[in-house]
CSV table of C-alpha atoms in Angstrom, one decimal:
chain,number,residue,atom,x,y,z
A,1,GLN,CA,49.6,-63.6,5.6
A,2,ALA,CA,46.8,-66.1,5.8
A,3,GLN,CA,45.0,-66.9,9.0
A,4,LEU,CA,43.8,-70.4,9.9
A,5,VAL,CA,41.0,-71.2,12.2
A,6,GLU,CA,40.2,-74.9,13.0
A,7,SER,CA,36.9,-76.0,14.5
A,8,GLY,CA,34.8,-79.1,15.0
A,9,GLY,CA,36.8,-81.0,17.6
A,10,GLY,CA,35.3,-82.7,20.6
A,11,LEU,CA,35.0,-85.8,22.7
A,12,VAL,CA,33.7,-88.9,20.9
A,13,GLN,CA,33.5,-92.6,21.7
A,14,ALA,CA,35.7,-95.1,19.8
A,15,GLY,CA,34.0,-95.9,16.5
A,16,GLY,CA,32.4,-92.5,16.3
A,17,SER,CA,32.8,-89.7,13.8
A,18,LEU,CA,33.8,-86.0,13.7
A,19,ARG,CA,34.2,-83.5,11.0
A,20,LEU,CA,36.9,-80.8,11.3
A,21,SER,CA,36.7,-77.5,9.5
A,22,CYS,CA,39.5,-75.1,8.6
A,23,ALA,CA,38.6,-71.6,7.7
A,24,ILE,CA,41.3,-69.7,5.7
A,25,SER,CA,41.3,-66.0,5.5
A,26,GLY,CA,43.7,-63.2,4.7
A,27,SER,CA,46.3,-63.5,1.9
A,28,ILE,CA,45.2,-66.7,0.4
A,29,ALA,CA,45.7,-66.2,-3.3
A,30,SER,CA,49.0,-68.3,-3.4
A,31,ILE,CA,47.7,-71.2,-1.3
A,32,ARG,CA,47.4,-74.4,-3.4
A,33,SER,CA,47.9,-77.4,-1.2
A,34,MET,CA,46.5,-77.8,2.3
A,35,ALA,CA,47.0,-80.5,4.9
A,36,TRP,CA,45.8,-81.6,8.3
A,37,TYR,CA,48.3,-82.3,11.1
A,38,ARG,CA,47.9,-84.0,14.4
A,39,GLN,CA,50.0,-83.3,17.5
A,40,VAL,CA,50.1,-85.4,20.7
A,41,PRO,CA,51.9,-84.2,23.8
A,42,GLY,CA,55.5,-85.3,23.7
A,43,LYS,CA,55.5,-86.1,20.0
A,44,GLN,CA,56.2,-84.2,16.9
A,45,ARG,CA,53.4,-82.8,14.8
A,46,GLU,CA,52.6,-85.3,12.1
A,47,LEU,CA,50.9,-84.9,8.8
A,48,VAL,CA,47.6,-86.9,8.7
A,49,ALA,CA,46.0,-85.9,5.3
A,50,LEU,CA,46.9,-83.7,2.4
A,51,ILE,CA,45.1,-82.3,-0.6
A,52,SER,CA,47.2,-80.8,-3.4
A,53,GLY,CA,46.2,-77.9,-5.6
A,54,GLY,CA,45.3,-80.4,-8.3
A,55,GLY,CA,43.1,-82.4,-6.0
A,56,VAL,CA,45.5,-85.3,-5.3
A,57,LEU,CA,44.9,-86.8,-1.9
A,58,ASP,CA,47.4,-88.4,0.5
A,59,TYR,CA,46.9,-89.9,3.9
A,60,LYS,CA,49.0,-91.2,6.8
A,61,ASP,CA,48.8,-95.0,6.6
A,62,ASP,CA,46.9,-95.5,9.8
A,63,VAL,CA,44.0,-93.2,8.8
A,64,LYS,CA,43.6,-94.5,5.2
A,65,GLY,CA,40.0,-95.6,4.7
A,66,ARG,CA,38.8,-93.8,7.7
A,67,PHE,CA,39.6,-90.1,7.1
A,68,THR,CA,38.7,-88.0,4.1
A,69,ILE,CA,40.2,-84.6,3.4
A,70,SER,CA,38.2,-82.2,1.1
A,71,ARG,CA,38.1,-78.5,0.3
A,72,ASN,CA,35.6,-75.9,-0.8
A,73,SER,CA,37.8,-73.4,-2.6
A,74,ALA,CA,34.9,-71.0,-3.2
A,75,ARG,CA,34.4,-70.7,0.6
A,76,ASN,CA,38.1,-71.0,1.5
A,77,MET,CA,37.4,-74.0,3.6
A,78,VAL,CA,39.2,-77.3,4.1
A,79,TYR,CA,37.6,-80.3,5.9
A,80,LEU,CA,38.6,-83.5,7.5
A,81,GLN,CA,35.9,-86.2,7.9
A,82,MET,CA,37.0,-88.7,10.5
A,83,ASN,CA,35.1,-92.0,10.8
A,84,SER,CA,35.7,-95.1,12.8
A,85,LEU,CA,37.7,-93.1,15.3
A,86,LYS,CA,40.2,-94.8,17.6
A,87,PRO,CA,41.8,-93.7,20.8
A,88,ASP,CA,45.1,-93.3,19.0
A,89,ASP,CA,43.5,-90.6,16.9
A,90,THR,CA,43.4,-88.4,20.0
A,91,GLY,CA,45.3,-85.1,19.6
A,92,VAL,CA,45.1,-81.5,18.5
A,93,TYR,CA,44.5,-81.2,14.8
A,94,TYR,CA,45.8,-78.3,12.8
A,95,CYS,CA,45.4,-77.3,9.2
A,96,ASN,CA,48.2,-75.6,7.2
A,97,ASP,CA,49.9,-75.2,3.9
A,98,PRO,CA,52.4,-78.2,3.6
A,99,THR,CA,54.6,-76.4,1.1
A,100,ARG,CA,55.3,-73.4,3.4
A,101,TRP,CA,53.9,-73.4,6.9
A,102,LEU,CA,51.8,-70.4,7.7
A,103,THR,CA,51.2,-69.1,11.2
A,104,TRP,CA,49.5,-72.0,13.0
A,105,GLY,CA,46.0,-71.7,14.3
A,106,GLN,CA,44.8,-72.7,17.7
A,107,GLY,CA,43.9,-76.2,16.6
A,108,ALA,CA,41.0,-78.4,17.3
A,109,GLN,CA,41.2,-80.9,20.2
A,110,VAL,CA,39.9,-84.4,19.3
A,111,THR,CA,39.6,-86.9,22.1
A,112,VAL,CA,38.5,-90.4,21.4
A,113,ALA,CA,37.4,-92.4,24.5
A,114,SER,CA,37.8,-96.2,24.5
């Protein structure tokens, strides 16, 4: 099975930017779509951004225009560029295959201070 490792989180002031990276290794031949998820304590993990195998992008409404998901298939990497960050963006961010969840990675903590 594939392994997922997220990185790039941190503490940032509101209005700032962060770029998250997701490294995919292992059995990756069948992976087509990838997505970023956010989890906040006490709430369900929610999908924030998705990129399909054909390159179609989709975003949660409250991040549209601020977040950009991209991938480098040759390097088995998926990225999430986050701009104009808000305190409500705070959470642990995970990448995964939205069509069939793989084993979750450790996530990347993003904290946006007001």
